[in-house]
Amino acid sequence: MSHDDELFAHARLVDFTEHLLVLLVDTEGNAELLGEDTMCPIRTAALLRVIAADLLASHPLGPCAPVAEAPTWSRPAEPLLPYAGSLDRDRSLWTDGTGHVWDLSVPWADANGDTWRWHGVLDQVSGAPILRCDQWKGAHTLDVLREGRGPIRPVVGGAA
């Protein structure tokens, strides 16, 4: 199998000019809807209801039967780079390379007032947590977010 064949066996590029709406579900059952800002929310909801109705209609009576096992994806050993920091996944705490501890269970506001949340994903190269913006389709590692959009501050009780 060539390198390209191996890559595309595990990844697929999506052309958003061809696919307006993409639903991603990871191996832990977390869902992410991409492109919802390109369609009317009522149209998106109607489409998802049609999909749900089709799935329900195709299900036989009785409890769910086990399906073929999905390919497993194991998280890399943490930290990926020992000097970059370490993650306490159970407590959602990231200790960066300088020893500063970041609480990833709370949203973080940048200097522009945009809020960022961690969804459990680490960068495959640096090992740093990747945070996604609530206001727009942005994602940055914590270190890039701090450098490029900082200073950042925790959002506690609905206010930064």
XYZ file of N, CA, C and O in Angstrom:
640
model
N 0.851 -1.174 0.000
C 0.000 0.000 0.000
C 0.897 1.236 0.000
O 1.790 1.369 0.818
N 0.642 2.155 -0.925
C 1.442 3.375 -1.002
C 1.131 4.283 0.180
O 0.119 4.116 0.864
N 1.998 5.264 0.377
C 1.785 6.228 1.468
C 0.448 6.944 1.299
O -0.295 7.127 2.256
N 0.132 7.375 0.058
C -1.138 8.068 -0.188
C -2.327 7.155 0.072
O -3.321 7.576 0.653
N -2.233 5.887 -0.344
C -3.328 4.949 -0.093
C -3.532 4.752 1.402
O -4.652 4.694 1.885
N -2.423 4.642 2.131
C -2.507 4.466 3.583
C -3.115 5.695 4.243
O -3.972 5.594 5.116
N -2.729 6.889 3.772
C -3.270 8.128 4.322
C -4.773 8.196 4.097
O -5.538 8.475 5.007
N -5.230 7.923 2.876
C -6.646 8.052 2.575
C -7.476 6.897 3.107
O -8.693 6.977 3.124
N -6.833 5.839 3.582
C -7.577 4.784 4.260
C -8.015 5.266 5.637
O -8.958 4.743 6.215
N -7.338 6.297 6.174
C -7.641 6.809 7.514
C -8.159 8.237 7.516
O -8.630 8.716 8.535
N -8.059 8.931 6.389
C -8.458 10.334 6.340
C -9.121 10.624 5.004
O -8.867 9.951 4.022
N -9.968 11.638 5.008
C -10.633 12.059 3.783
C -10.768 13.565 3.818
O -11.172 14.142 4.822
N -10.420 14.190 2.706
C -10.594 15.626 2.586
C -12.033 15.894 2.157
O -12.567 15.200 1.303
N -12.652 16.883 2.753
C -14.031 17.225 2.429
C -14.045 18.587 1.765
O -13.522 19.563 2.305
N -14.640 18.653 0.580
C -14.792 19.905 -0.149
C -16.114 20.535 0.272
O -17.188 20.038 -0.067
N -16.042 21.629 1.028
C -17.262 22.244 1.548
C -18.074 22.962 0.469
O -19.175 23.404 0.720
N -17.524 23.087 -0.758
C -18.349 23.600 -1.854
C -19.242 22.482 -2.392
O -20.256 22.749 -3.018
N -18.849 21.252 -2.146
C -19.640 20.096 -2.573
C -20.519 19.563 -1.444
O -21.636 19.111 -1.660
N -20.017 19.589 -0.220
C -20.727 19.067 0.947
C -20.968 20.221 1.916
O -20.062 20.657 2.610
N -22.214 20.700 1.965
C -22.524 21.850 2.806
C -22.529 21.525 4.285
O -22.272 22.376 5.119
N -22.850 20.285 4.618
C -23.006 19.892 6.008
C -22.285 18.570 6.240
O -22.460 17.625 5.475
N -21.468 18.517 7.280
C -20.711 17.301 7.595
C -20.897 17.005 9.080
O -20.718 17.882 9.920
N -21.263 15.775 9.381
C -21.404 15.333 10.763
C -20.269 14.368 11.055
O -20.127 13.342 10.391
N -19.454 14.712 12.038
C -18.340 13.866 12.458
C -18.669 13.264 13.817
O -19.098 13.981 14.720
N -18.475 11.978 13.950
C -18.674 11.303 15.228
C -17.395 10.526 15.510
O -16.993 9.679 14.720
N -16.750 10.834 16.652
C -15.503 10.144 16.958
C -15.780 8.807 17.640
O -16.929 8.444 17.885
N -14.712 8.076 17.918
C -14.856 6.738 18.480
C -15.419 6.735 19.889
O -15.824 5.695 20.381
N -15.472 7.898 20.532
C -16.049 7.992 21.877
C -17.508 8.463 21.841
O -18.125 8.670 22.871
N -18.061 8.653 20.623
C -19.455 9.057 20.482
C -19.693 10.561 20.511
O -20.829 11.010 20.481
N -18.631 11.360 20.544
C -18.778 12.818 20.507
C -19.050 13.253 19.078
O -18.399 12.783 18.149
N -20.025 14.136 18.894
C -20.402 14.580 17.553
C -20.024 16.038 17.347
O -20.068 16.850 18.262
N -19.648 16.342 16.106
C -19.338 17.712 15.717
C -19.993 17.954 14.361
O -19.809 17.185 13.436
N -20.777 19.003 14.264
C -21.468 19.367 13.040
C -20.714 20.513 12.393
O -20.550 21.577 12.998
N -20.244 20.309 11.178
C -19.499 21.331 10.456
C -20.335 21.841 9.290
O -20.962 21.052 8.595
N -20.344 23.128 9.087
C -21.067 23.718 7.977
C -22.461 24.173 8.333
O -23.186 24.652 7.469
N -22.851 24.039 9.605
C -24.203 24.452 9.985
C -24.423 25.945 9.768
O -25.559 26.392 9.629
N -23.341 26.706 9.691
C -23.473 28.142 9.451
C -23.655 28.478 7.968
O -23.863 29.625 7.607
N -23.602 27.456 7.100
C -23.798 27.683 5.669
C -25.218 27.361 5.232
O -25.562 27.574 4.073
N -26.023 26.816 6.125
C -27.396 26.436 5.804
C -28.345 27.079 6.801
O -27.964 27.356 7.935
N -29.578 27.235 6.392
C -30.618 27.722 7.293
C -30.785 26.688 8.416
O -30.861 25.485 8.144
N -30.823 27.117 9.685
C -30.975 26.161 10.783
C -32.236 25.301 10.669
O -32.218 24.128 11.035
N -33.310 25.866 10.125
C -34.540 25.072 9.976
C -34.336 23.979 8.932
O -34.753 22.835 9.125
N -33.644 24.316 7.837
C -33.359 23.312 6.797
C -32.428 22.223 7.340
O -32.607 21.038 7.070
N -31.424 22.638 8.108
C -30.504 21.667 8.711
C -31.253 20.723 9.643
O -31.087 19.508 9.572
N -32.107 21.272 10.512
C -32.879 20.442 11.444
C -33.803 19.490 10.686
O -33.934 18.319 11.049
N -34.443 19.976 9.619
C -35.344 19.123 8.826
C -34.568 17.966 8.193
O -35.027 16.818 8.195
N -33.393 18.263 7.672
C -32.557 17.225 7.067
C -32.136 16.186 8.102
O -32.211 14.970 7.854
N -31.735 16.643 9.275
C -31.325 15.705 10.328
C -32.506 14.863 10.813
O -32.353 13.680 11.137
N -33.719 15.450 10.833
C -34.917 14.668 11.202
C -35.204 13.576 10.178
O -35.579 12.467 10.539
N -35.035 13.880 8.883
C -35.237 12.880 7.830
C -34.236 11.736 8.004
O -34.597 10.553 7.917
N -32.980 12.079 8.270
C -31.957 11.050 8.486
C -32.318 10.201 9.699
O -32.249 8.969 9.655
N -32.735 10.841 10.792
C -33.115 10.107 12.003
C -34.299 9.188 11.721
O -34.315 8.023 12.157
N -35.299 9.678 10.991
C -36.480 8.853 10.677
C -36.088 7.650 9.821
O -36.570 6.536 10.052
N -35.194 7.851 8.845
C -34.736 6.734 8.007
C -34.003 5.687 8.839
O -34.198 4.483 8.658
N -33.173 6.147 9.755
C -32.435 5.208 10.607
C -33.376 4.438 11.520
O -33.238 3.215 11.694
N -34.343 5.131 12.104
C -35.312 4.468 12.980
C -36.151 3.459 12.199
O -36.422 2.353 12.680
N -36.558 3.811 10.986
C -37.380 2.903 10.175
C -36.612 1.661 9.747
O -37.198 0.589 9.569
N -35.300 1.788 9.600
C -34.505 0.638 9.146
C -34.097 -0.291 10.290
O -33.594 -1.384 10.050
N -34.338 0.139 11.538
C -33.938 -0.672 12.684
C -34.974 -1.767 12.935
O -36.166 -1.490 13.017
N -34.536 -3.019 13.073
C -35.499 -4.093 13.357
C -36.070 -3.943 14.767
O -35.514 -3.248 15.614
N -37.206 -4.626 14.998
C -37.799 -4.601 16.331
C -36.845 -5.253 17.326
O -36.125 -6.185 16.997
N -36.866 -4.776 18.535
C -36.013 -5.349 19.575
C -34.805 -4.485 19.836
O -34.611 -3.439 19.220
N -33.975 -4.946 20.773
C -32.792 -4.159 21.139
C -31.757 -4.154 20.014
O -31.799 -4.974 19.109
N -30.858 -3.230 20.107
C -29.787 -3.131 19.117
C -28.899 -4.369 19.180
O -28.564 -4.853 20.261
N -28.549 -4.860 18.019
C -27.598 -5.968 17.933
C -26.209 -5.363 17.786
O -26.060 -4.280 17.213
N -25.202 -6.033 18.288
C -23.851 -5.494 18.120
C -23.529 -5.330 16.636
O -23.893 -6.159 15.815
N -22.887 -4.227 16.317
C -22.466 -3.990 14.936
C -21.000 -4.359 14.823
O -20.321 -4.577 15.826
N -20.536 -4.422 13.596
C -19.122 -4.725 13.397
C -18.299 -3.715 14.192
O -18.622 -2.529 14.225
N -17.285 -4.195 14.816
C -16.477 -3.328 15.670
C -15.797 -2.245 14.839
O -15.191 -2.522 13.810
N -15.956 -1.018 15.284
C -15.318 0.104 14.600
C -13.814 0.027 14.813
O -13.357 -0.483 15.839
N -13.060 0.502 13.844
C -11.609 0.493 14.045
C -11.264 1.305 15.285
O -11.860 2.345 15.543
N -10.346 0.814 16.061
C -9.988 1.514 17.293
C -8.885 2.522 17.014
O -8.043 2.321 16.145
N -8.964 3.590 17.747
C -7.937 4.626 17.681
C -7.463 4.824 19.092
O -8.238 5.128 19.981
N -6.210 4.604 19.320
C -5.709 4.782 20.674
C -4.999 6.123 20.775
O -4.322 6.549 19.849
N -5.213 6.767 21.887
C -4.556 8.043 22.109
C -3.061 7.802 22.270
O -2.651 6.808 22.840
N -2.280 8.727 21.755
C -0.835 8.577 21.939
C -0.478 8.709 23.411
O -1.230 9.277 24.187
N 0.658 8.154 23.754
C 1.139 8.282 25.131
C 1.299 9.762 25.449
O 1.685 10.555 24.600
N 0.946 10.143 26.651
C 1.018 11.548 27.029
C 2.092 11.734 28.080
O 2.210 10.918 28.976
N 2.896 12.755 28.013
C 2.897 13.776 26.970
C 3.569 13.266 25.697
O 4.423 12.397 25.753
N 3.166 13.836 24.546
C 3.778 13.444 23.292
C 5.225 13.914 23.238
O 6.096 13.226 22.747
N 5.463 15.113 23.720
C 6.813 15.652 23.825
C 7.021 16.034 25.281
O 6.363 16.936 25.785
N 7.918 15.358 25.982
C 8.049 15.588 27.426
C 8.284 17.045 27.804
O 7.811 17.503 28.821
N 8.998 17.821 26.973
C 9.281 19.212 27.308
C 8.085 20.131 27.047
O 8.060 21.262 27.477
N 7.064 19.642 26.299
C 5.931 20.492 25.932
C 4.923 20.624 27.066
O 4.211 21.597 27.141
N 4.834 19.641 27.919
C 3.866 19.685 29.001
C 3.276 18.313 29.241
O 3.659 17.339 28.600
N 2.332 18.255 30.165
C 1.691 16.978 30.459
C 0.221 17.217 30.785
O -0.163 18.296 31.230
N -0.571 16.182 30.557
C -2.011 16.275 30.734
C -2.481 15.321 31.810
O -2.124 14.150 31.804
N -3.285 15.834 32.733
C -4.028 14.999 33.663
C -5.441 14.943 33.085
O -6.262 15.829 33.317
N -5.702 13.933 32.259
C -6.960 13.863 31.518
C -8.156 13.744 32.456
O -9.204 14.324 32.203
N -8.019 13.013 33.555
C -9.139 12.844 34.480
C -9.604 14.173 35.069
O -10.788 14.370 35.303
N -8.679 15.064 35.332
C -9.027 16.368 35.928
C -9.024 17.503 34.914
O -9.260 18.649 35.275
N -8.722 17.190 33.640
C -8.646 18.202 32.567
C -7.684 19.325 32.924
O -7.985 20.511 32.771
N -6.513 18.946 33.402
C -5.491 19.932 33.759
C -4.268 19.730 32.867
O -3.758 18.613 32.738
N -3.824 20.804 32.250
C -2.638 20.781 31.405
C -1.537 21.542 32.116
O -1.717 22.693 32.526
N -0.388 20.909 32.298
C 0.776 21.578 32.856
C 1.732 21.837 31.708
O 2.217 20.892 31.077
N 1.950 23.125 31.392
C 2.809 23.443 30.248
C 4.273 23.239 30.614
O 4.601 22.876 31.754
N 5.151 23.434 29.643
C 6.571 23.188 29.832
C 7.223 24.062 30.875
O 8.306 23.745 31.368
N 6.555 25.166 31.262
C 7.119 26.042 32.295
C 6.606 25.691 33.681
O 6.991 26.326 34.658
N 5.670 24.715 33.763
C 5.109 24.328 35.046
C 3.794 24.999 35.382
O 3.192 24.722 36.418
N 3.312 25.899 34.506
C 2.028 26.569 34.739
C 0.899 25.575 34.463
O 0.904 24.886 33.456
N -0.087 25.535 35.366
C -1.206 24.602 35.231
C -2.411 25.345 34.653
O -2.793 26.409 35.155
N -3.026 24.760 33.603
C -4.181 25.333 32.920
C -5.375 24.425 33.122
O -5.295 23.218 32.860
N -6.486 24.979 33.579
C -7.714 24.213 33.775
C -8.468 24.172 32.453
O -9.056 25.173 32.026
N -8.474 23.028 31.791
C -9.116 22.897 30.487
C -10.602 22.594 30.594
O -11.288 22.488 29.582
N -11.115 22.470 31.806
C -12.544 22.191 31.979
C -13.391 23.455 31.878
O -14.607 23.371 31.786
N -12.743 24.623 31.890
C -13.481 25.887 31.777
C -13.153 26.528 30.431
O -12.093 26.299 29.866
N -14.078 27.354 29.916
C -13.763 28.104 28.692
C -12.726 29.185 28.998
O -12.623 29.653 30.129
N -12.005 29.588 27.963
C -11.005 30.642 28.086
C -11.357 31.763 27.112
O -11.716 31.495 25.968
N -11.281 33.004 27.554
C -11.555 34.162 26.702
C -10.230 34.769 26.251
O -9.301 34.905 27.042
N -10.169 35.128 24.961
C -8.956 35.766 24.444
C -9.069 37.281 24.564
O -10.067 37.808 25.072
N -8.064 37.981 24.073
C -8.033 39.441 24.188
C -9.170 40.112 23.422
O -9.554 41.237 23.739
N -9.757 39.419 22.430
C -10.867 39.975 21.652
C -12.224 39.634 22.254
O -13.255 40.036 21.720
N -12.241 38.839 23.330
C -13.499 38.453 23.959
C -14.086 37.151 23.422
O -15.140 36.715 23.885
N -13.438 36.523 22.429
C -13.912 35.224 21.935
C -13.599 34.162 22.980
O -12.572 34.234 23.677
N -14.475 33.163 23.098
C -14.250 32.097 24.071
C -13.800 30.828 23.361
O -14.227 30.535 22.245
N -12.968 30.074 24.050
C -12.323 28.882 23.507
C -12.512 27.739 24.492
O -12.410 27.932 25.702
N -12.771 26.541 23.962
C -12.980 25.360 24.805
C -12.136 24.197 24.307
O -11.938 24.023 23.116
N -11.726 23.388 25.259
C -10.997 22.164 24.938
C -12.001 21.027 24.823
O -12.903 20.885 25.645
N -11.871 20.221 23.777
C -12.785 19.104 23.535
C -12.083 17.756 23.637
O -12.533 16.769 23.053
N -10.968 17.718 24.371
C -10.301 16.453 24.625
C -9.259 16.053 23.607
O -8.747 14.943 23.647
N -8.908 16.946 22.693
C -7.981 16.606 21.614
C -6.626 17.266 21.854
O -6.549 18.431 22.241
N -5.572 16.488 21.599
C -4.207 17.008 21.677
C -3.632 17.088 20.269
O -3.942 16.256 19.411
N -2.779 18.082 20.037
C -2.099 18.215 18.759
C -1.157 17.032 18.561
O -0.409 16.671 19.471
N -1.205 16.417 17.392
C -0.397 15.229 17.125
C 1.083 15.529 17.004
O 1.903 14.631 17.127
N 1.445 16.789 16.766
C 2.851 17.141 16.619
C 3.436 17.626 17.944
O 4.412 17.092 18.442
N 2.810 18.646 18.536
C 3.367 19.248 19.748
C 2.891 18.584 21.026
O 3.519 18.704 22.058
N 1.722 17.919 20.960
C 1.155 17.313 22.159
C 0.316 18.267 22.978
O -0.278 17.884 23.975
N 0.250 19.542 22.569
C -0.491 20.559 23.319
C -1.998 20.405 23.085
O -2.427 19.929 22.033
N -2.818 20.830 24.052
C -4.270 20.785 23.873
C -4.716 21.721 22.751
O -4.182 22.815 22.606
N -5.706 21.265 21.978
C -6.293 22.091 20.925
C -7.617 22.637 21.441
O -8.469 21.874 21.884
N -7.768 23.953 21.395
C -9.011 24.605 21.824
C -9.753 25.107 20.596
O -9.130 25.548 19.626
N -11.090 25.030 20.641
C -11.939 25.500 19.540
C -12.704 26.735 20.001
O -13.148 26.802 21.133
N -12.874 27.666 19.072
C -13.569 28.915 19.363
C -15.078 28.702 19.329
O -15.591 27.994 18.468
N -15.791 29.328 20.262
C -17.251 29.256 20.294
C -17.894 30.182 19.263
O -19.014 29.944 18.831
N -17.215 31.256 18.878
C -17.826 32.266 18.022
C -17.564 32.042 16.532
O -18.288 32.542 15.696
N -16.523 31.346 16.183
C -16.187 31.116 14.778
C -15.435 29.795 14.661
O -15.072 29.206 15.651
N -15.222 29.336 13.460
C -14.610 28.029 13.239
C -13.091 28.121 13.348
O -12.385 27.998 12.364
N -12.631 28.354 14.545
C -11.199 28.428 14.761
C -10.762 27.370 15.735
O -11.509 26.985 16.632
N -9.553 26.879 15.550
C -8.958 25.935 16.484
C -7.466 26.219 16.545
O -6.822 26.395 15.501
N -6.955 26.314 17.764
C -5.525 26.559 17.963
C -5.054 25.737 19.161
O -5.831 25.460 20.075
N -3.777 25.412 19.148
C -3.205 24.819 20.350
C -3.154 25.910 21.409
O -3.158 27.109 21.088
N -3.121 25.492 22.654
C -3.114 26.444 23.768
C -1.954 27.426 23.646
O -2.131 28.628 23.846
N -0.770 26.951 23.284
C 0.378 27.849 23.194
C 0.226 28.867 22.067
O 0.548 30.040 22.232
N -0.325 28.455 20.924
C -0.544 29.384 19.819
C -1.638 30.382 20.186
O -1.531 31.575 19.898
N -2.687 29.909 20.844
C -3.771 30.792 21.287
C -3.227 31.864 22.230
O -3.533 33.047 22.083
N -2.404 31.463 23.185
C -1.844 32.424 24.138
C -0.970 33.447 23.432
O -1.024 34.638 23.739
N -0.166 32.985 22.497
C 0.758 33.881 21.796
C 0.041 34.803 20.810
O 0.313 35.992 20.748
N -0.891 34.252 20.030
C -1.510 35.017 18.957
C -2.748 35.795 19.339
O -3.064 36.813 18.713
N -3.485 35.353 20.364
C -4.750 36.014 20.717
C -4.809 36.369 22.198
O -5.854 36.720 22.709
N -3.663 36.238 22.860
C -3.622 36.502 24.280
C -3.500 37.969 24.613
O -3.373 38.802 23.712
N -3.561 38.263 25.907
C -3.614 37.270 26.988
C -4.982 36.597 27.051
O -5.975 37.164 26.601
N -4.997 35.385 27.603
C -6.261 34.678 27.776
C -6.568 34.587 29.261
O -5.672 34.649 30.095
N -7.869 34.465 29.563
C -8.285 34.389 30.962
C -9.446 33.402 31.069
O -10.235 33.267 30.144
N -9.548 32.708 32.196
C -10.650 31.740 32.351
C -11.995 32.448 32.448
O -12.102 33.549 32.988
N -13.015 31.798 31.888
C -14.378 32.305 32.000
C -15.012 31.556 33.163
O -15.205 30.342 33.094
N -15.318 32.276 34.237
C -15.860 31.657 35.436
C -17.222 32.267 35.713
O -17.362 33.496 35.734
N -18.232 31.443 35.901
C -19.568 31.938 36.211
C -20.179 32.786 35.117
O -20.937 33.693 35.364
N -19.775 32.502 33.853
C -20.351 33.220 32.731
C -19.655 34.525 32.393
O -20.022 35.193 31.455
N -18.619 34.908 33.142
C -17.905 36.143 32.856
C -16.410 35.895 32.896
O -15.928 35.099 33.689
N -15.702 36.570 32.013
C -14.243 36.400 31.965
C -13.575 37.333 32.954
O -14.089 38.345 33.301
